[in-house]
Coordinates of C-alpha atoms in Angstrom, one line a residue:
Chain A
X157 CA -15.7 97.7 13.8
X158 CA -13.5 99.9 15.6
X159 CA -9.0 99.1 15.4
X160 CA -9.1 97.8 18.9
X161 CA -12.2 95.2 18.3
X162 CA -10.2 94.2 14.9
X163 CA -6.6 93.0 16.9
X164 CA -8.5 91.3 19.8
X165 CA -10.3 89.2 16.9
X166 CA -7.3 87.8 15.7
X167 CA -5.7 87.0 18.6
X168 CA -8.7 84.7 20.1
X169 CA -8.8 81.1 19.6
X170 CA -11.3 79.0 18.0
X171 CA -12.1 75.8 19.5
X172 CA -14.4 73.2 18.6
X173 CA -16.4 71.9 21.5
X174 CA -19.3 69.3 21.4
X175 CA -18.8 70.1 17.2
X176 CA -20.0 73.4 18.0
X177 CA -17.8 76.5 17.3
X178 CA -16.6 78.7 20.3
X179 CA -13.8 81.8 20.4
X180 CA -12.2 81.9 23.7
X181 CA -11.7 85.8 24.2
X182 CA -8.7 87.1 25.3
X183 CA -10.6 89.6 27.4
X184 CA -11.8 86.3 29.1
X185 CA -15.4 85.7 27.5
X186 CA -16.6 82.8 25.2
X187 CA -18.9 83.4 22.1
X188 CA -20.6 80.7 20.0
X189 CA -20.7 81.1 16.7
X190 CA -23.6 78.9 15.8
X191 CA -26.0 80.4 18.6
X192 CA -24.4 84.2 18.7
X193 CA -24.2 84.0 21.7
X194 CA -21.9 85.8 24.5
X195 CA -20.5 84.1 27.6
X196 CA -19.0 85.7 30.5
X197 CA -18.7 84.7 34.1
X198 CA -18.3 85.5 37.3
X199 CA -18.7 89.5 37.0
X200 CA -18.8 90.0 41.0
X201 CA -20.3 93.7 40.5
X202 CA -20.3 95.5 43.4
X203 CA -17.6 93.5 45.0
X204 CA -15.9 96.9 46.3
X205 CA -19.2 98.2 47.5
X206 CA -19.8 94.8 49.2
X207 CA -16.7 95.2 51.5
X208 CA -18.0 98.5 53.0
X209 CA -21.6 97.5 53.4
X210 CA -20.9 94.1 55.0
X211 CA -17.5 94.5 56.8
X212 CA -17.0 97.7 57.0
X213 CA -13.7 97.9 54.9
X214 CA -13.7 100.9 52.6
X215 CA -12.2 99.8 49.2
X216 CA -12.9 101.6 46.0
X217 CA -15.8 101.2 44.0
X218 CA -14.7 101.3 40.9
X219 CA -14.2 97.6 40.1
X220 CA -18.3 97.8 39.0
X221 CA -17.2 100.7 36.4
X222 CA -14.2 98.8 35.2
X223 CA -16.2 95.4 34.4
X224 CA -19.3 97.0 32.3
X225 CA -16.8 98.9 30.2
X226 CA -14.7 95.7 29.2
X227 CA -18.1 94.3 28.9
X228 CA -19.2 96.7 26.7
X229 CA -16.3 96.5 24.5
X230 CA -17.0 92.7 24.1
X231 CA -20.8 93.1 23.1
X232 CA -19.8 95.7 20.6
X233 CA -17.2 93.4 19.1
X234 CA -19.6 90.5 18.6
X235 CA -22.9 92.0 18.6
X236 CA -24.2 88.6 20.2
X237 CA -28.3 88.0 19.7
X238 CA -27.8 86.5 23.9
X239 CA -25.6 87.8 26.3
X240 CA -25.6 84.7 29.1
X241 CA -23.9 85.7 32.5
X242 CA -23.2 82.5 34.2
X243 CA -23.4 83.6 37.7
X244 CA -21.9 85.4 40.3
X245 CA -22.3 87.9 38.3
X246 CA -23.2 90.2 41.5
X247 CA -20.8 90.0 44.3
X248 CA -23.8 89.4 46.6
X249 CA -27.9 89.3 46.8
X250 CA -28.4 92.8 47.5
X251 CA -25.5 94.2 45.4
X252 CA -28.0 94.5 42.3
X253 CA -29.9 97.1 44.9
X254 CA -26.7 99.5 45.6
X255 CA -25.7 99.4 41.8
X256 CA -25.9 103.5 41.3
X257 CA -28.3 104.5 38.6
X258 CA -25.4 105.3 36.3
X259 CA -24.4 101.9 35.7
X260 CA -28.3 100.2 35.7
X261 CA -28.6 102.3 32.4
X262 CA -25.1 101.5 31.1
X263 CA -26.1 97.9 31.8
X264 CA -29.7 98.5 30.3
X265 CA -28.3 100.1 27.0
X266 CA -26.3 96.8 26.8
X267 CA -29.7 94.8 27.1
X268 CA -31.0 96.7 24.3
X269 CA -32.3 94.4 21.3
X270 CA -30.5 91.3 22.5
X271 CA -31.8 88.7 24.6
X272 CA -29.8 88.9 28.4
X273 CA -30.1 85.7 30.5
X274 CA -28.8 86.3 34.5
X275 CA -28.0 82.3 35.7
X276 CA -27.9 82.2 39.6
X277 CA -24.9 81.8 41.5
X278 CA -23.9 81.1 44.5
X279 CA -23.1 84.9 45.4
X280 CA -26.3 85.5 44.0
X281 CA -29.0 83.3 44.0
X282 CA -32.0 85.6 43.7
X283 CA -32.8 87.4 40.4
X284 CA -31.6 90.8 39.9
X285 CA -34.8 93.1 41.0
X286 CA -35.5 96.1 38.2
X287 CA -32.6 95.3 36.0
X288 CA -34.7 93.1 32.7
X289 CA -33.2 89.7 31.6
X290 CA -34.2 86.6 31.9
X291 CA -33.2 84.6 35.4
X292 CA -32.7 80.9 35.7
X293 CA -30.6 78.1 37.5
X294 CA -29.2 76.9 34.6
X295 CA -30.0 76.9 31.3
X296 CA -29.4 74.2 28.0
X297 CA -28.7 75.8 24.6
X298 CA -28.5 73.2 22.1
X299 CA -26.2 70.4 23.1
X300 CA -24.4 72.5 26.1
X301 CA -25.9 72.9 29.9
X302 CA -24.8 76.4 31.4
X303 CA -24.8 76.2 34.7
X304 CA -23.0 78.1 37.5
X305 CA -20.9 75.6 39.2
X306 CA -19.5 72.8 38.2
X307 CA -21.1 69.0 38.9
X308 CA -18.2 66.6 38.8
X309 CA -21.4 64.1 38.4
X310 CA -22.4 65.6 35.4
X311 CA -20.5 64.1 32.4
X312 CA -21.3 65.6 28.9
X313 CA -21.6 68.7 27.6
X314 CA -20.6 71.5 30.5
X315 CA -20.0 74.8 30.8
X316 CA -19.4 76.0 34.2
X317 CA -17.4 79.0 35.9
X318 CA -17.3 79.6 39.6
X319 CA -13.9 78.3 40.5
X320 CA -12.1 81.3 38.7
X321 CA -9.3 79.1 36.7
X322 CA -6.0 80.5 36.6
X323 CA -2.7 78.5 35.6
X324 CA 1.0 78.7 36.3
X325 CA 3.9 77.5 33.9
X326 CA 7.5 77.8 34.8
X327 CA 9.8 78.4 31.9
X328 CA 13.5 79.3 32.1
X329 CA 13.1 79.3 35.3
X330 CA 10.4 81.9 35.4
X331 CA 6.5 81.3 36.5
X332 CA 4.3 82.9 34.5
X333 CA 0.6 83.1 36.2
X334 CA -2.9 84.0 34.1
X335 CA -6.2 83.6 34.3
X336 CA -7.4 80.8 31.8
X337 CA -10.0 78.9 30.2
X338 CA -10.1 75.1 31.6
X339 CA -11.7 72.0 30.0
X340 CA -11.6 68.9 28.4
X341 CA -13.5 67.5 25.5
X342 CA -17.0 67.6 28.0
X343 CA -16.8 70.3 30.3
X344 CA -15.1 73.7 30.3
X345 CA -15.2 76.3 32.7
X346 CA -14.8 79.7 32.3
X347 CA -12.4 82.6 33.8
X348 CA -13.8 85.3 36.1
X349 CA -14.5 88.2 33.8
X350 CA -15.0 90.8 36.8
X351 CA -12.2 93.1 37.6
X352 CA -11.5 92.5 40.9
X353 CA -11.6 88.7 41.1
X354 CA -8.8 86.3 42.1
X355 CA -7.9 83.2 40.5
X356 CA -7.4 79.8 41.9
X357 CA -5.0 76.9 40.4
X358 CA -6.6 74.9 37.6
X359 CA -4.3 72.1 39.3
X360 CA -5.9 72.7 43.1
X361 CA -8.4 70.1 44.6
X362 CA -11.1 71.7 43.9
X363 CA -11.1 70.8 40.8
X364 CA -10.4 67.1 41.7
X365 CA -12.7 65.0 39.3
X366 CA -14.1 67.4 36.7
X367 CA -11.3 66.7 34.1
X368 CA -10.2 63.7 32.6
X369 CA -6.1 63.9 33.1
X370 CA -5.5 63.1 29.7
X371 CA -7.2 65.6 27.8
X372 CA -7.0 68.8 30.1
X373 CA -6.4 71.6 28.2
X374 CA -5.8 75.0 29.4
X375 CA -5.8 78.3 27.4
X376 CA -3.8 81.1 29.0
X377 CA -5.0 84.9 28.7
X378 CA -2.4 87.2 28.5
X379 CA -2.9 90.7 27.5
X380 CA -4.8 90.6 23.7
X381 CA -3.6 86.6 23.4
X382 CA -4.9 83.6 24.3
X383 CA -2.2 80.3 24.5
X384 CA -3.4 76.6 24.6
X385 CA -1.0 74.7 27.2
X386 CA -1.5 71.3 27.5
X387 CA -1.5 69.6 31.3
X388 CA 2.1 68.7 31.3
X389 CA 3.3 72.2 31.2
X390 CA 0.9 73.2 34.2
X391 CA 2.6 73.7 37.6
X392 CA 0.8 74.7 41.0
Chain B
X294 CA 41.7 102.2 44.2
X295 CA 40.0 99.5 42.1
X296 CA 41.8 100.7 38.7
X297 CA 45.5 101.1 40.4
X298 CA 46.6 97.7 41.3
X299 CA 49.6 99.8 43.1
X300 CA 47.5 100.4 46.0
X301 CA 46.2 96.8 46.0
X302 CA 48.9 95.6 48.5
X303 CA 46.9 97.2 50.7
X304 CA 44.0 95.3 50.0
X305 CA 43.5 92.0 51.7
X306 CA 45.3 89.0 49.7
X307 CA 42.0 87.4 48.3
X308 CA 40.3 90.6 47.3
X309 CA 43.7 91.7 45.3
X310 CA 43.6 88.2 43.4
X311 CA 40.0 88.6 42.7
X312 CA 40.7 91.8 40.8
X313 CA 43.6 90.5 39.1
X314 CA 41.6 87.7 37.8
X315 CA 38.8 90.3 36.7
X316 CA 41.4 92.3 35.1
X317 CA 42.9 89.0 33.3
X318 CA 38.7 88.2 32.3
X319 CA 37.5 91.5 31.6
X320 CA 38.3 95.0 32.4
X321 CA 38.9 96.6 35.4
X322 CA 37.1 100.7 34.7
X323 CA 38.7 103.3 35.7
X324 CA 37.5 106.1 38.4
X325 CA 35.4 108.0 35.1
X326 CA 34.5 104.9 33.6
X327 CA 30.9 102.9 33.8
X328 CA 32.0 99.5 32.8
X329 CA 29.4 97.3 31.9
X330 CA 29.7 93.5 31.1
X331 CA 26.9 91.3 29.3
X332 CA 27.2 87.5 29.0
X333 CA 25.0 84.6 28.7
X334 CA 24.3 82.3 31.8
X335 CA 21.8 79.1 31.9
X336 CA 19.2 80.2 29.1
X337 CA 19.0 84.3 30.3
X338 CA 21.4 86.9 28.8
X339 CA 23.0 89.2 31.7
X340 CA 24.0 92.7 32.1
X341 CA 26.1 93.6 34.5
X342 CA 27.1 97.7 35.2
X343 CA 29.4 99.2 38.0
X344 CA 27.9 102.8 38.4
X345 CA 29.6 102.4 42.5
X346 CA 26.3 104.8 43.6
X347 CA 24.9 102.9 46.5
X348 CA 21.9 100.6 46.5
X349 CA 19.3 103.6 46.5
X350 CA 20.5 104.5 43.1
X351 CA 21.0 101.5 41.5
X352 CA 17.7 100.2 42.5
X353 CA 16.2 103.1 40.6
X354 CA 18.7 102.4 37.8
X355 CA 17.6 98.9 37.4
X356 CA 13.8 100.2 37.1
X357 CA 14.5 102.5 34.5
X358 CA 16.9 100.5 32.6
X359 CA 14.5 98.0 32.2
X360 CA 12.2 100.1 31.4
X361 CA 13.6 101.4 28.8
X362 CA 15.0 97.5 27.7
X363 CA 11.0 96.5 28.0
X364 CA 10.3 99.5 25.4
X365 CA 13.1 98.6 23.1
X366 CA 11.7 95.2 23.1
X367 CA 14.5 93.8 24.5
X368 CA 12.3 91.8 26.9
X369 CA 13.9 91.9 30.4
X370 CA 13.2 89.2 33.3
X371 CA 14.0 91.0 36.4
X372 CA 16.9 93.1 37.6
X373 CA 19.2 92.8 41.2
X374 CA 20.9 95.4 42.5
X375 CA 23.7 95.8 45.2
X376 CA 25.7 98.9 46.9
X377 CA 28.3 98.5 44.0
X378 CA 26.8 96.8 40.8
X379 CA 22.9 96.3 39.2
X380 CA 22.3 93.2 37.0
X381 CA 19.4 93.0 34.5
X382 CA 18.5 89.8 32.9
X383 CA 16.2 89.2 29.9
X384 CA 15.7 86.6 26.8
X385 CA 17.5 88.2 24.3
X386 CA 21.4 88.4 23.6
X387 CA 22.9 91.8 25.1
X388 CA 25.8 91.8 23.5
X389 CA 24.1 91.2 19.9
X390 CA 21.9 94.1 21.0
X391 CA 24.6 96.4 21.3
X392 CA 26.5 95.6 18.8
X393 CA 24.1 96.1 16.2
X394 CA 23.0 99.8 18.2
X395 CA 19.3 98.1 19.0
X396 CA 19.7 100.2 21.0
X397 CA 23.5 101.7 21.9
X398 CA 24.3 101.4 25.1
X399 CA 25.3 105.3 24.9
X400 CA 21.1 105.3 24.1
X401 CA 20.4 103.2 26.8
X402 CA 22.2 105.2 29.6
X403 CA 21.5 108.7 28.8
X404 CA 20.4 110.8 30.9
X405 CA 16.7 111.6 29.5
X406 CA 15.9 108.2 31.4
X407 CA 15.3 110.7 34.2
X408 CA 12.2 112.4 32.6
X409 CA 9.4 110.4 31.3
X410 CA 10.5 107.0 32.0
X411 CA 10.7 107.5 35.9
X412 CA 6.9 108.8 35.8
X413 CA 5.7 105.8 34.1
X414 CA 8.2 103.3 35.0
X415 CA 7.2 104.3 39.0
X416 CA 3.4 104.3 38.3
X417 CA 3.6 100.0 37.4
X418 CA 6.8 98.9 39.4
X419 CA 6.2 96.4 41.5
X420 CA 7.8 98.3 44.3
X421 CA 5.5 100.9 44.1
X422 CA 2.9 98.2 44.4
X423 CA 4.8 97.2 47.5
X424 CA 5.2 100.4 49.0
X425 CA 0.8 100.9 48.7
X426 CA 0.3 97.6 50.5
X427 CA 2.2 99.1 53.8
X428 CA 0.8 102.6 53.1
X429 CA -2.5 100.8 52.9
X430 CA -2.2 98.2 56.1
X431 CA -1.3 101.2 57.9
X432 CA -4.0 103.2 56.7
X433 CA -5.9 100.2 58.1
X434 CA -7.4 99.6 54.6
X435 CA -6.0 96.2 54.6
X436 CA -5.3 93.7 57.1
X437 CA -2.2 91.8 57.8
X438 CA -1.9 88.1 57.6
X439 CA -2.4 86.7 61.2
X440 CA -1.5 83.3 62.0
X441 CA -4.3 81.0 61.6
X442 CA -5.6 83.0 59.5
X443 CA -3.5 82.9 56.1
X444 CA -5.5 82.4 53.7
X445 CA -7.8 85.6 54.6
X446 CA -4.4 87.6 54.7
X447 CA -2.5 86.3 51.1
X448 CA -6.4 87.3 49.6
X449 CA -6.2 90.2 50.6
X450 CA -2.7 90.8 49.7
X451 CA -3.1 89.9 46.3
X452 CA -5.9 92.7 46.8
X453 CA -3.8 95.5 47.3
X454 CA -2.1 95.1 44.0
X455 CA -5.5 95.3 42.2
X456 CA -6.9 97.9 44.7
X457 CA -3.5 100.2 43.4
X458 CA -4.7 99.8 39.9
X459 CA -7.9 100.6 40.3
X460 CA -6.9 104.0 42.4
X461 CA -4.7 105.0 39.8
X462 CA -7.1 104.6 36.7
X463 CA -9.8 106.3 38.8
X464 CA -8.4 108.2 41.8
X465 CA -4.5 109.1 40.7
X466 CA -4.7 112.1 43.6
X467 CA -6.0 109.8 46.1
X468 CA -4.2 110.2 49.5
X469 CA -2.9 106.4 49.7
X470 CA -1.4 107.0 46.4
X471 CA 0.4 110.6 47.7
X472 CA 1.9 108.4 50.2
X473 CA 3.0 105.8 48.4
X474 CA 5.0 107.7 45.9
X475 CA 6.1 110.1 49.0
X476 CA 7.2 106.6 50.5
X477 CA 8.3 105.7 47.6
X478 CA 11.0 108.7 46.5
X479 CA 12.1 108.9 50.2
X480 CA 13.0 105.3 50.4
X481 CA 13.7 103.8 46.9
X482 CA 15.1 106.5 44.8
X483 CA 18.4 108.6 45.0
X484 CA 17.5 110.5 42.1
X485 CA 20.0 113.4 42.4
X486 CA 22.7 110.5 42.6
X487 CA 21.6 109.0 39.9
X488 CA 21.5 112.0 37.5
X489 CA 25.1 113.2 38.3
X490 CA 26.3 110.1 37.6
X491 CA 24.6 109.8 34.5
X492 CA 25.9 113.0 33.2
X493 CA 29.1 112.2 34.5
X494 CA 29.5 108.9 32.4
X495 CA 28.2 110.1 29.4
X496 CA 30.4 108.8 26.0
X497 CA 32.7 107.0 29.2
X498 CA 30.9 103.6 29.0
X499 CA 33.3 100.8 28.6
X500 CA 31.3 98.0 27.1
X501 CA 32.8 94.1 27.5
X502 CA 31.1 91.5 26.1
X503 CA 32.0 88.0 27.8
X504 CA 31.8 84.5 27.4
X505 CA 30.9 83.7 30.4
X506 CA 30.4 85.5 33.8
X507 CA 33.5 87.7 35.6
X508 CA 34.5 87.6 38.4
X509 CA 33.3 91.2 39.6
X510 CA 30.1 90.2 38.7
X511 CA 29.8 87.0 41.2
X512 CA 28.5 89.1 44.2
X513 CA 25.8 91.3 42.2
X514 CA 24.6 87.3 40.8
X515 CA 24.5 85.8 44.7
X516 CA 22.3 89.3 45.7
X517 CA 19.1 88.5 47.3
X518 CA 16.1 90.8 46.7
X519 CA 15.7 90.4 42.7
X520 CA 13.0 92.4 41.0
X521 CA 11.0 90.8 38.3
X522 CA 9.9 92.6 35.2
X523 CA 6.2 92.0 34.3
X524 CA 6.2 92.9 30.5
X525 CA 6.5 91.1 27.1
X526 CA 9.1 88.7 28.3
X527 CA 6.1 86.7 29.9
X528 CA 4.2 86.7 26.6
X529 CA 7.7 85.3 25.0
X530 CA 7.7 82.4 28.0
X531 CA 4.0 81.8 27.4
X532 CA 4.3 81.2 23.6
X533 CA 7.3 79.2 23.9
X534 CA 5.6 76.7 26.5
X535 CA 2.3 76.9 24.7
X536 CA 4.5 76.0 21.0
X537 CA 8.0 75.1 22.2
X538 CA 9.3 78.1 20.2
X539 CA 10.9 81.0 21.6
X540 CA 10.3 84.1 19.9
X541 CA 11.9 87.0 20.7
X542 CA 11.6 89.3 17.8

């Protein structure tokens, strides 16, 4: 285990959801202990490329480069049995088509010996053409349903990412704003993992109805730590 | 004129009992002198300097200063800077800092600060960051936020900041970044400024450590146009919201 892998470890948290053991990741994935398995969301590859091929505006397209490194990093630390990308996790349904050879083999050497599950999105809702995994709507793993977005409907057991969480606090007169981990004790949604992703206020509308007031948590990424804030401290 | 109240008759009534209060409060430094004041105010620690070097210069003061703060883990908020003065703010005590030589303030000021510091410092500034979005609306990279259309435009602004990292990790000779540190040295920095005046108050920095704010410092505290520090001082807020402790070693 390389220096890096060993300080990221001890700065996750360890959470107990639906009694089943998850680390929130600083770098913004979830692993379950019990299942080894690795969850990240909302990679948006090709989201520079997109720009250019749809409207024209020529941003770089590097963001694709920058997400499968940190995602490397992350499957080497945990050397998950499943790697489970919850969605978006191409910017849009032909993005999987312009990914340049170079990064379909880094991504295919990541496949290697492991299990890779691709759950649809709405920025992607047809399965990756010539790139292996496993492709599905939404998928349940023991006691948890993985599924892209979020169904204020559904009640137990949830783990959702598509609205990108990110929280503000004000302290000392200072907001601080990160991307975060959202949830109470029967639904939890994950932050964007992609690299050139926004964020959206864990306190906005949208996500009117998915969280019980009283037991909202939030957990805070901020460089190689993760902090739990409870509800009161949030701020839009 | 500032350190020879004989000359202040000349000054208007107000501004001579202004300095005759900061005199009474503090210190008034003479014309070799960089006086510098640090006191506490709500729950920040200040620190106020009068290099008198123009705005240019003390903006690129403030940068490096709190730079080199940020390294020293003194944890700075954000610094403010006027045509006379620059204030920097952070969580932990000044004058304890300085007292105890973590760091000197004969450290803090020297004139290495020119060298290394300004490279990296300039690379993650906000105002750099600044300085690419207009180099990259005019480039026509980016568009600007339209009435009506808001929502498009603030997306896209927060963009521009992650476009500029991406260029620099990838692309650091990319035109857009040429022009944004060309931009950037033409209308931020006064670095020649800023050197002689470094050199010149070398071992001639008058340090006061005050209760409570001086008057001299008043204006430089009502300046608009503060610049915020993103470093380990957000870590410190986080923890202390997340456990209601504040931690600052």
């Amino acid at each position: 285990m390389n220096e890096l892998a060993q300080i990221e470890e001890t700065c996750g948290i360890e959470i107990n959801f639906l009694e089943n053991t998850f680390v929130l990741d600083p770098a913004g994935c979830l692993f379950w202990k019990e299942e080894s398995l690795l969850v990240v969301s909302d990679l948006h590859l090709e989201k520079g490329s997109s720009f250019a091929a749809k409207k024209g505006l020529f941003i770089p397209p590097y963001d694709t480069q920058a997400t499968l490194e940190k995602l490397a990093l992350r499957v080497l630390h945990w050397q998950p049995k499943t790697v489970l990308s919850l969605g978006d996790s191409f910017h849009d349904d032909d993005a999987a088509n312009r990914l340049p050879n170079s990064y379909k083999q880094h991504l295919s050497q990541l496949m290697l010996g492991r299990d890779w599950i691709w759950v649809s999105g709405n920025h992607d809702p047809s399965p990756p053409k010539d790139l292996g995994g496993t492709f599905c709507e939404e998928i349940h793993i023991a006691n948890v349903n993985f599924c892209h977005e979020p169904k204020p409907e559904f009640n137990i057991g949830e783990i959702a990412g598509h609205l990108h969480p990110a929280a503000k606090i004000k302290q000392r007169g200072k907001s601080v704003r990160r991307r975060c981990f959202v949830g109470d004790e029967e639904r939890l949604i994950m932050p964007a993992f992609g690299s050139f992703t926004g964020g959206l206020n864990v306190l906005d509308e949208a996500y009117a109805g998915l969280f019980s007031k009283r037991s909202l948590k939030s957990w805070m990424i901020s460089g190689e730590h993760v902090f739990e804030m409870s509800a009161k401290k949030l701020v839009l | 004129m500032l350190a020879d109240p004989k000359l202040w008759n000349k000054l208007p009534q107000q501004v001579s009992e202004w300095l005759s209060i900061q005199e009474e409060h503090s210190i008034l430094p003479s014309r070799n002198e960089l006086l510098v004041e640090t006191y506490p105010r709500g729950d920040r620690f200040y620190l106020v300097a009068y290099p008198f070097e123009g705005r240019l210069a003390h903006q690129t003061l403030g940068m490096l200063l709190t730079r080199r703060l940020e390294r020293m883990k003194a944890k700075p908020l954000g610094f403010v800077a006027n045509d006379y003065a620059i204030a920097v703010w952070g969580l932990k005590d000044f004058s304890k800092l300085f007292k105890d030589k973590k760091p000197s303030l004969e450290m803090l000021f020297d004139e290495d600060m020119l060298g290394d510091d300004l490279e990296t410092w300039l690379d993650e500034s906000f105002l750099l960051k600044r300085t690419f979005r207009d180099c990259a609306t005019i480039a026509g990279l980016i568009e600007r936020r339209f009435p009506g259309k808001e929502k498009t435009g603030r997306q896209m602004t927060v963009s521009s900041d992650l476009i500029y990292d991406v260029l620099r990790t990838h692309e650091p000779n990319h035109i857009l970044l040429k022009t944004t540190r060309q931009e950037a040295a033409y209308g931020l920095l006064d670095i020649r400024r800023l050197g002689e005046m470094l050199s010149r108050i070398s071992s001639r920095i008058v340090h006061k450590p005050l209760d409570k704010i001086s008057p001299l410092a008043v204006p430089i505290m009502m300046e608009i146009g503060k610049e915020g520090i993103a470093g380990e001082a957000h870590e410190a807020l986080l923890k202390e919201a997340a456990t209601g402790l504040l931690d600052i070693d």
